[in-house]
């Protein structure tokens, strides 16, 4: 079996951490159990390009239980947990191609190694597999899934241009995914990454959040929950209004740049923080990204403005500008929650990955009926996952009475 | 001119209050200005069944400026502000049929009076005009609009059954409506109504919120913001999960009934709180409704359980149960924010009613192309309103750079 | 019996409202019960200068049950609830001298009427009785109590200058008073008054809070809980730091004046908002006071800057400045929670007034041992009230085990 | 120079991290600058028993700048940052006796090594130096300082029993200490430690906080800010009431034990969570301590109930009880913010340690006038620190006008 990881000897530590995550993934455990019996993925070669974390390991385990042959590479050069990679190789016999901190070249080499077996199903987190497959045009899978907002935006652009060559299920569209993972997951883990990287007290600081989508909402909520004075930057008037009504200051990035103590980007777009913003930042400003790609901060502009760069702390690069001001870039502008912390907690990934597993099953069973389009996760899957999750938490809810159901379907009952 | 109101002498007070609201409705003011010039509603007879409040008066003013002949009745027997009705009649010469506290018979008589001129356009808040028109089948307008979630549910049920006879624009679907009015508007005004009715301290109480839709989210947020221990009751697993993740206790209404100090229903369904729940409530429990219709609390069950009923305070009925416990029902189970307070603040109604005005214009111009279906507000209208609102608040936001736009439309730029 | 009130015919309505408040005052009810048996205030003439509200009526009832002869006047010209005054006169035979909206002259006439019987005990809310007694020097009581921060500051100033002529118990110092009444009571009721007066949506507005003492903390907390962007103005560096760490913007009043939508003063000092601040306020700014006296806003400066004044809504005066800007003053600059709403909810007044009742008892029993000083409420009274309150809410807490008590008293047990 | 640390080669890494902390300690930097000029500690031998962190290193640096000879040991066996210890030894030539994870015997050996030079001043964090000095009775210093609530309780017990043999300044009493460090510092860092140790999603969990003092308030605030359903356990009725009014559920530990997902103790007392509580906990419950000593959780009871113990993750011990349930103990019951995270952020320690440095100076200058008592930090020091801190944050506040000062001191100005 081919694989490329940091150190196979880390397997024991990884295995324990995977077990720890497993305890907080009750929905995925139930799916794994059924998969083991029904083998719905039998005969499928599945290439997954995901953050190599303890939660992903549990997804891989479920997919294997379902009969799939799984190949795994990283969806981000900094997010791999090397001990998890080792445990997957050693204990689960999964070919993993991922090393924390790999350079760009190795990153793409690993993607290609994962695609070498010409998989039937791709599982993406940022659309890198889809992207490479469509550039190389060597083969096309039966179907694929996509985890992120960023990836789904890319895929819809492809569909619109008519270049998408196989069906994709947008796992991100599931409510049990984006309402939870993007909001509560990204919210907590971004602050977690920020604090681990810096050990700064958040209370009383001006924290500038660029982007008020589900992720930005989550991060704003948690930053405020830690006592920050949150400032939101947006381009969409509806979201900007919403941020204002939620009690946050809303302003342009040019104005925010002058007063922010910490900046976090989560927009899915490029160069959100760029030269003219670095030029007006306060001494000691901290800049981080929690969007999918490391393009949101224009790092090359920062490099050009600086006369000195020093790694003052793990994940913290001190840039000394020519005018003497110091600006701190975290995690090289990569997803701070994965670079400096451990990514989303298992409890939210449980639902996101339940969607992944069930979407893979859906492709395996229904690929013949699917067009080369981006599909949403079927609502039944979504509700089912929510119900299982509640149950696992011991929370009981009501069901409609017969009369209540009837009333909702009626229009004649009057005032 | 025919009309039926409480007392025309209240006009002066009403006029001042309408002016006060007007200052917080900048978007509607801009629309009124354009309408006055363009007269897009010329020749239209428009029947509006809305809460007769200062904000509605400003909408009526804009519609008249646009050339419409407007007839107005109340969408709820308790929500009419009699001084506003008087001012509309006296100063704006609008035929108004609405008296605060009118009985059910008068309520329907007023609806019919409003429909007598066989209007071309209906404007509903709870689908009562549509409902009566479809029962009587005397005429059908060119189109209509609907303000509420409850109404839209009814109308979609009608469309599904194939009985809807004219096109309706679901104003409630606009993001500038439901994200703001339902959440921030209902949130604040429900607590406002509750506090005016009771003068209770909210901090430290168990406040049970039935329904975690946009309205329920808003009320939960504000109750928590006042220090309540919020308990959410839901039937939808996704929303129940969301409520739990938002830090609220989630349980069945049967369990909540035992510990709640205050209950608020916002579900759009009937009998949410019923006999078996009253039977286990604590001494002194307070029960209120903020859903559209007064059907959410089973008041007749409460009556039957009681041996005495006393109005202890305006809007507060004390029911003494046969076992001696006292339960307090607010505002006779009608929308508490309108019964005991003044409904939504002008600032949110500004956006909701901007959607109403622009949707009426849309019908007047495009009715020929519309089917007998429920339509969403066109996105362009929605974004336009959001932009105007931000501008009126002096908030500036960014626009995408050329490169950023390009990036969002691309899929080849890589990691 | 002499008295001076608005209208005795309001007694029935007042009686019901007093009963309503009574239900939320379980601690005071228990005290009344004991007082009725023990008559600890027998022979005492007690002059009370308090806000004449439903809660005060329940305090008066307890004091009478304890054997005191009680005389009551208002501690603020705008805060009297005329129906309560009527019920006290008619049903409880208490001589009340208070009419809502009385002018300054009547206000002092009423104070003097209350002092005419030369009371043994005074009960103050803002030190007006003490103040008049010390000016007139006709007699001095055995002791008195004081409810407010503002009053205690005045009394300590008197003690410091050696002019205080009888002992005062600072009820405000009790933790069951200032931690609850000032924070949760003033917090909720100030926002309540503000919303009743204006019906403005608080979410998204810049709300400027002048003063970050217990009252200011409470109002900030509630304004933020309603979605405001809170700005705190302070003169004390410790409190300013605390406000910043709590996530609020902190700035000078000069800077806040330019961006505030709503201003609330709670400082206990004069001219917090004055000419130079009105001059830079935004069109439509709203100014209110929630501090004890109507001196915090320099109203005469506002009058001088204005060319027109109009009462646009009950409790809202529109000042049109010479440059055309409009500024709105609420409740004539008097305590907005009493002017436009109903003051503190019964639940917090239950504890404040339990302290009053027990402090009056303390004076009656111990006045011989007291010097002409300001005393704190004895800790035993404070803890006792807290325990009773918890019990009334059905909340059980732990007690220390024997080992835990021993450990806390030891210093040798080691790491 | 004698010292006992883990590895001198860690000095370079430690030095960078000390520099990083230094940037967030502006007040201490100003003090160091003055100390370097004035040398107020010249001739003093100062033994410090503190958490050996980057912030402590900056305090030590200031003390040395002031002329003191400083000896340092750890105030907790798990809290030492070995790289910081190395940097202090190598670069600042400070004799440090501290190794992360040292056993109890080594811990006390290190304390004694620090006391060997018979210091004039002791600086304690938990009163261990004072305790050993009073047991050994070999010598008594001129004075000492104490950082923690726990330590101050012990010292006041000693004073009360008349056994305290030298004066102590209770740094914890300073408002710039306990209002900030205990609340915002412990608040954030406890959650930080908890998340680093477990990577659990906090949102939606029942988090039980034992103790609602300043530390417990801070942790409750932050847990709620992360979406937890907070449950507070208290023995003091006043604090219990306050917790309830703050919107938290309040119950006994026996009831909380049944429903908690995570437990955190911050009481300063022993055996808060004990046998009968472990017996009813849910499968998977997580138990942590953030109080000063590792006595708050009865670990030996947990050991006795268990049939298996496994370190499943760094800082997480999995106890498998005889009935099969698993309970997780974090950081061996020691201060979780120091065991699993990095302790308080520099920004709060800046103020706490500014108090330490200025209190040491105060002792050096004034020890002759001090009795064998526990003293509060002089108010002037406290306000001075608050002012410097605000200034360093670029926050300007108002000062009282002449008229305002006069008004506050008066009592005759009337209503």
PDB file of C-alpha atoms in Angstrom, chain C residues 104-231:
ATOM      1  CA  UNK C 104     -42.116  72.289  42.243  1.00  0.00           C
ATOM      2  CA  UNK C 105     -43.995  74.375  44.754  1.00  0.00           C
ATOM      3  CA  UNK C 106     -46.616  71.724  45.367  1.00  0.00           C
ATOM      4  CA  UNK C 107     -43.878  69.130  45.572  1.00  0.00           C
ATOM      5  CA  UNK C 108     -42.288  70.912  48.525  1.00  0.00           C
ATOM      6  CA  UNK C 109     -45.636  71.721  50.057  1.00  0.00           C
ATOM      7  CA  UNK C 110     -46.321  67.982  50.074  1.00  0.00           C
ATOM      8  CA  UNK C 111     -43.011  67.214  51.686  1.00  0.00           C
ATOM      9  CA  UNK C 112     -43.804  69.672  54.422  1.00  0.00           C
ATOM     10  CA  UNK C 113     -47.266  68.234  54.918  1.00  0.00           C
ATOM     11  CA  UNK C 114     -45.659  64.859  55.467  1.00  0.00           C
ATOM     12  CA  UNK C 115     -43.268  66.291  58.002  1.00  0.00           C
ATOM     13  CA  UNK C 116     -45.926  68.223  59.852  1.00  0.00           C
ATOM     14  CA  UNK C 117     -46.637  65.399  62.368  1.00  0.00           C
ATOM     15  CA  UNK C 118     -42.915  65.527  63.350  1.00  0.00           C
ATOM     16  CA  UNK C 119     -42.184  61.890  62.536  1.00  0.00           C
ATOM     17  CA  UNK C 120     -39.813  59.679  64.566  1.00  0.00           C
ATOM     18  CA  UNK C 121     -38.596  57.911  61.516  1.00  0.00           C
ATOM     19  CA  UNK C 122     -37.982  59.206  57.989  1.00  0.00           C
ATOM     20  CA  UNK C 123     -37.812  57.032  54.919  1.00  0.00           C
ATOM     21  CA  UNK C 124     -36.172  58.801  52.000  1.00  0.00           C
ATOM     22  CA  UNK C 125     -35.534  58.204  48.334  1.00  0.00           C
ATOM     23  CA  UNK C 126     -33.160  60.977  47.413  1.00  0.00           C
ATOM     24  CA  UNK C 127     -32.744  62.535  50.875  1.00  0.00           C
ATOM     25  CA  UNK C 128     -35.415  65.195  50.451  1.00  0.00           C
ATOM     26  CA  UNK C 129     -36.942  64.698  53.910  1.00  0.00           C
ATOM     27  CA  UNK C 130     -33.528  64.797  55.545  1.00  0.00           C
ATOM     28  CA  UNK C 131     -32.671  67.834  53.519  1.00  0.00           C
ATOM     29  CA  UNK C 132     -35.781  69.804  54.455  1.00  0.00           C
ATOM     30  CA  UNK C 133     -35.533  68.762  58.113  1.00  0.00           C
ATOM     31  CA  UNK C 134     -31.945  69.991  58.241  1.00  0.00           C
ATOM     32  CA  UNK C 135     -32.846  73.261  56.584  1.00  0.00           C
ATOM     33  CA  UNK C 136     -35.806  73.944  58.826  1.00  0.00           C
ATOM     34  CA  UNK C 137     -34.232  72.614  62.001  1.00  0.00           C
ATOM     35  CA  UNK C 138     -37.621  72.396  63.745  1.00  0.00           C
ATOM     36  CA  UNK C 139     -37.201  68.849  64.993  1.00  0.00           C
ATOM     37  CA  UNK C 140     -35.028  65.801  64.388  1.00  0.00           C
ATOM     38  CA  UNK C 141     -36.307  62.221  64.128  1.00  0.00           C
ATOM     39  CA  UNK C 142     -34.852  59.198  65.952  1.00  0.00           C
ATOM     40  CA  UNK C 143     -33.545  57.798  62.722  1.00  0.00           C
ATOM     41  CA  UNK C 144     -34.112  57.481  59.024  1.00  0.00           C
ATOM     42  CA  UNK C 145     -33.452  55.338  56.007  1.00  0.00           C
ATOM     43  CA  UNK C 146     -32.264  56.237  52.529  1.00  0.00           C
ATOM     44  CA  UNK C 147     -33.010  54.254  49.380  1.00  0.00           C
ATOM     45  CA  UNK C 148     -30.750  55.685  46.674  1.00  0.00           C
ATOM     46  CA  UNK C 149     -27.087  56.001  45.708  1.00  0.00           C
ATOM     47  CA  UNK C 150     -27.649  59.687  45.092  1.00  0.00           C
ATOM     48  CA  UNK C 151     -29.146  60.177  48.535  1.00  0.00           C
ATOM     49  CA  UNK C 152     -26.389  58.251  50.280  1.00  0.00           C
ATOM     50  CA  UNK C 153     -23.759  60.401  48.551  1.00  0.00           C
ATOM     51  CA  UNK C 154     -25.519  63.518  49.876  1.00  0.00           C
ATOM     52  CA  UNK C 155     -25.834  62.093  53.381  1.00  0.00           C
ATOM     53  CA  UNK C 156     -22.202  61.038  53.555  1.00  0.00           C
ATOM     54  CA  UNK C 157     -21.284  64.571  52.477  1.00  0.00           C
ATOM     55  CA  UNK C 158     -23.406  65.858  55.385  1.00  0.00           C
ATOM     56  CA  UNK C 159     -21.817  63.457  57.844  1.00  0.00           C
ATOM     57  CA  UNK C 160     -18.354  64.473  56.638  1.00  0.00           C
ATOM     58  CA  UNK C 161     -19.172  68.125  57.200  1.00  0.00           C
ATOM     59  CA  UNK C 162     -20.524  67.286  60.652  1.00  0.00           C
ATOM     60  CA  UNK C 163     -24.005  68.607  59.934  1.00  0.00           C
ATOM     61  CA  UNK C 164     -25.975  65.357  59.994  1.00  0.00           C
ATOM     62  CA  UNK C 165     -28.280  65.495  62.991  1.00  0.00           C
ATOM     63  CA  UNK C 166     -29.735  61.995  63.221  1.00  0.00           C
ATOM     64  CA  UNK C 167     -28.718  58.470  62.253  1.00  0.00           C
ATOM     65  CA  UNK C 168     -29.508  57.122  58.804  1.00  0.00           C
ATOM     66  CA  UNK C 169     -29.430  53.577  57.540  1.00  0.00           C
ATOM     67  CA  UNK C 170     -28.252  53.446  53.950  1.00  0.00           C
ATOM     68  CA  UNK C 171     -30.624  50.869  52.514  1.00  0.00           C
ATOM     69  CA  UNK C 172     -28.877  51.345  49.185  1.00  0.00           C
ATOM     70  CA  UNK C 173     -25.758  49.735  50.678  1.00  0.00           C
ATOM     71  CA  UNK C 174     -27.501  46.409  51.204  1.00  0.00           C
ATOM     72  CA  UNK C 175     -26.410  43.905  48.579  1.00  0.00           C
ATOM     73  CA  UNK C 176     -29.993  42.725  48.223  1.00  0.00           C
ATOM     74  CA  UNK C 177     -30.785  46.324  47.315  1.00  0.00           C
ATOM     75  CA  UNK C 178     -28.098  47.766  45.052  1.00  0.00           C
ATOM     76  CA  UNK C 179     -27.044  44.528  43.353  1.00  0.00           C
ATOM     77  CA  UNK C 180     -30.634  43.861  42.303  1.00  0.00           C
ATOM     78  CA  UNK C 181     -32.732  47.029  42.301  1.00  0.00           C
ATOM     79  CA  UNK C 182     -30.068  49.277  40.779  1.00  0.00           C
ATOM     80  CA  UNK C 183     -28.892  46.745  38.242  1.00  0.00           C
ATOM     81  CA  UNK C 184     -31.801  44.538  37.186  1.00  0.00           C
ATOM     82  CA  UNK C 185     -34.553  46.947  38.217  1.00  0.00           C
ATOM     83  CA  UNK C 186     -33.158  50.134  36.732  1.00  0.00           C
ATOM     84  CA  UNK C 187     -31.810  48.151  33.797  1.00  0.00           C
ATOM     85  CA  UNK C 188     -35.150  46.789  32.661  1.00  0.00           C
ATOM     86  CA  UNK C 189     -37.353  49.688  33.682  1.00  0.00           C
ATOM     87  CA  UNK C 190     -35.192  52.340  32.030  1.00  0.00           C
ATOM     88  CA  UNK C 191     -35.404  50.564  28.692  1.00  0.00           C
ATOM     89  CA  UNK C 192     -39.090  49.985  29.357  1.00  0.00           C
ATOM     90  CA  UNK C 193     -39.646  53.698  29.922  1.00  0.00           C
ATOM     91  CA  UNK C 194     -37.601  54.562  26.864  1.00  0.00           C
ATOM     92  CA  UNK C 195     -39.567  52.212  24.621  1.00  0.00           C
ATOM     93  CA  UNK C 196     -42.965  53.203  26.003  1.00  0.00           C
ATOM     94  CA  UNK C 197     -42.092  56.861  25.468  1.00  0.00           C
ATOM     95  CA  UNK C 198     -40.751  56.430  21.937  1.00  0.00           C
ATOM     96  CA  UNK C 199     -41.667  53.017  20.500  1.00  0.00           C
ATOM     97  CA  UNK C 200     -38.236  53.060  18.871  1.00  0.00           C
ATOM     98  CA  UNK C 201     -36.449  49.876  17.857  1.00  0.00           C
ATOM     99  CA  UNK C 202     -33.341  49.698  20.026  1.00  0.00           C
ATOM    100  CA  UNK C 203     -31.470  47.177  17.879  1.00  0.00           C
ATOM    101  CA  UNK C 204     -28.753  48.747  15.780  1.00  0.00           C
ATOM    102  CA  UNK C 205     -28.787  52.126  17.513  1.00  0.00           C
ATOM    103  CA  UNK C 206     -25.887  53.851  19.210  1.00  0.00           C
ATOM    104  CA  UNK C 207     -27.076  54.083  22.803  1.00  0.00           C
ATOM    105  CA  UNK C 208     -24.872  56.280  24.986  1.00  0.00           C
ATOM    106  CA  UNK C 209     -24.918  55.444  28.690  1.00  0.00           C
ATOM    107  CA  UNK C 210     -23.472  58.141  30.935  1.00  0.00           C
ATOM    108  CA  UNK C 211     -22.292  56.526  34.163  1.00  0.00           C
ATOM    109  CA  UNK C 212     -21.193  52.922  34.707  1.00  0.00           C
ATOM    110  CA  UNK C 213     -22.175  52.410  38.332  1.00  0.00           C
ATOM    111  CA  UNK C 214     -24.631  49.641  39.237  1.00  0.00           C
ATOM    112  CA  UNK C 215     -27.478  51.447  37.481  1.00  0.00           C
ATOM    113  CA  UNK C 216     -25.415  52.206  34.392  1.00  0.00           C
ATOM    114  CA  UNK C 217     -24.194  48.608  34.273  1.00  0.00           C
ATOM    115  CA  UNK C 218     -27.785  47.395  34.366  1.00  0.00           C
ATOM    116  CA  UNK C 219     -28.945  49.747  31.636  1.00  0.00           C
ATOM    117  CA  UNK C 220     -25.942  48.894  29.450  1.00  0.00           C
ATOM    118  CA  UNK C 221     -26.624  45.184  29.855  1.00  0.00           C
ATOM    119  CA  UNK C 222     -30.261  45.570  28.864  1.00  0.00           C
ATOM    120  CA  UNK C 223     -29.594  47.955  25.989  1.00  0.00           C
ATOM    121  CA  UNK C 224     -27.051  45.483  24.616  1.00  0.00           C
ATOM    122  CA  UNK C 225     -29.563  42.696  25.232  1.00  0.00           C
ATOM    123  CA  UNK C 226     -31.948  44.556  22.951  1.00  0.00           C
ATOM    124  CA  UNK C 227     -29.331  44.819  20.208  1.00  0.00           C
ATOM    125  CA  UNK C 228     -27.980  48.317  20.817  1.00  0.00           C
ATOM    126  CA  UNK C 229     -24.428  49.352  20.112  1.00  0.00           C
ATOM    127  CA  UNK C 230     -23.643  50.598  23.611  1.00  0.00           C
ATOM    128  CA  UNK C 231     -21.249  53.473  24.244  1.00  0.00           C
TER     129      UNK C 231
END
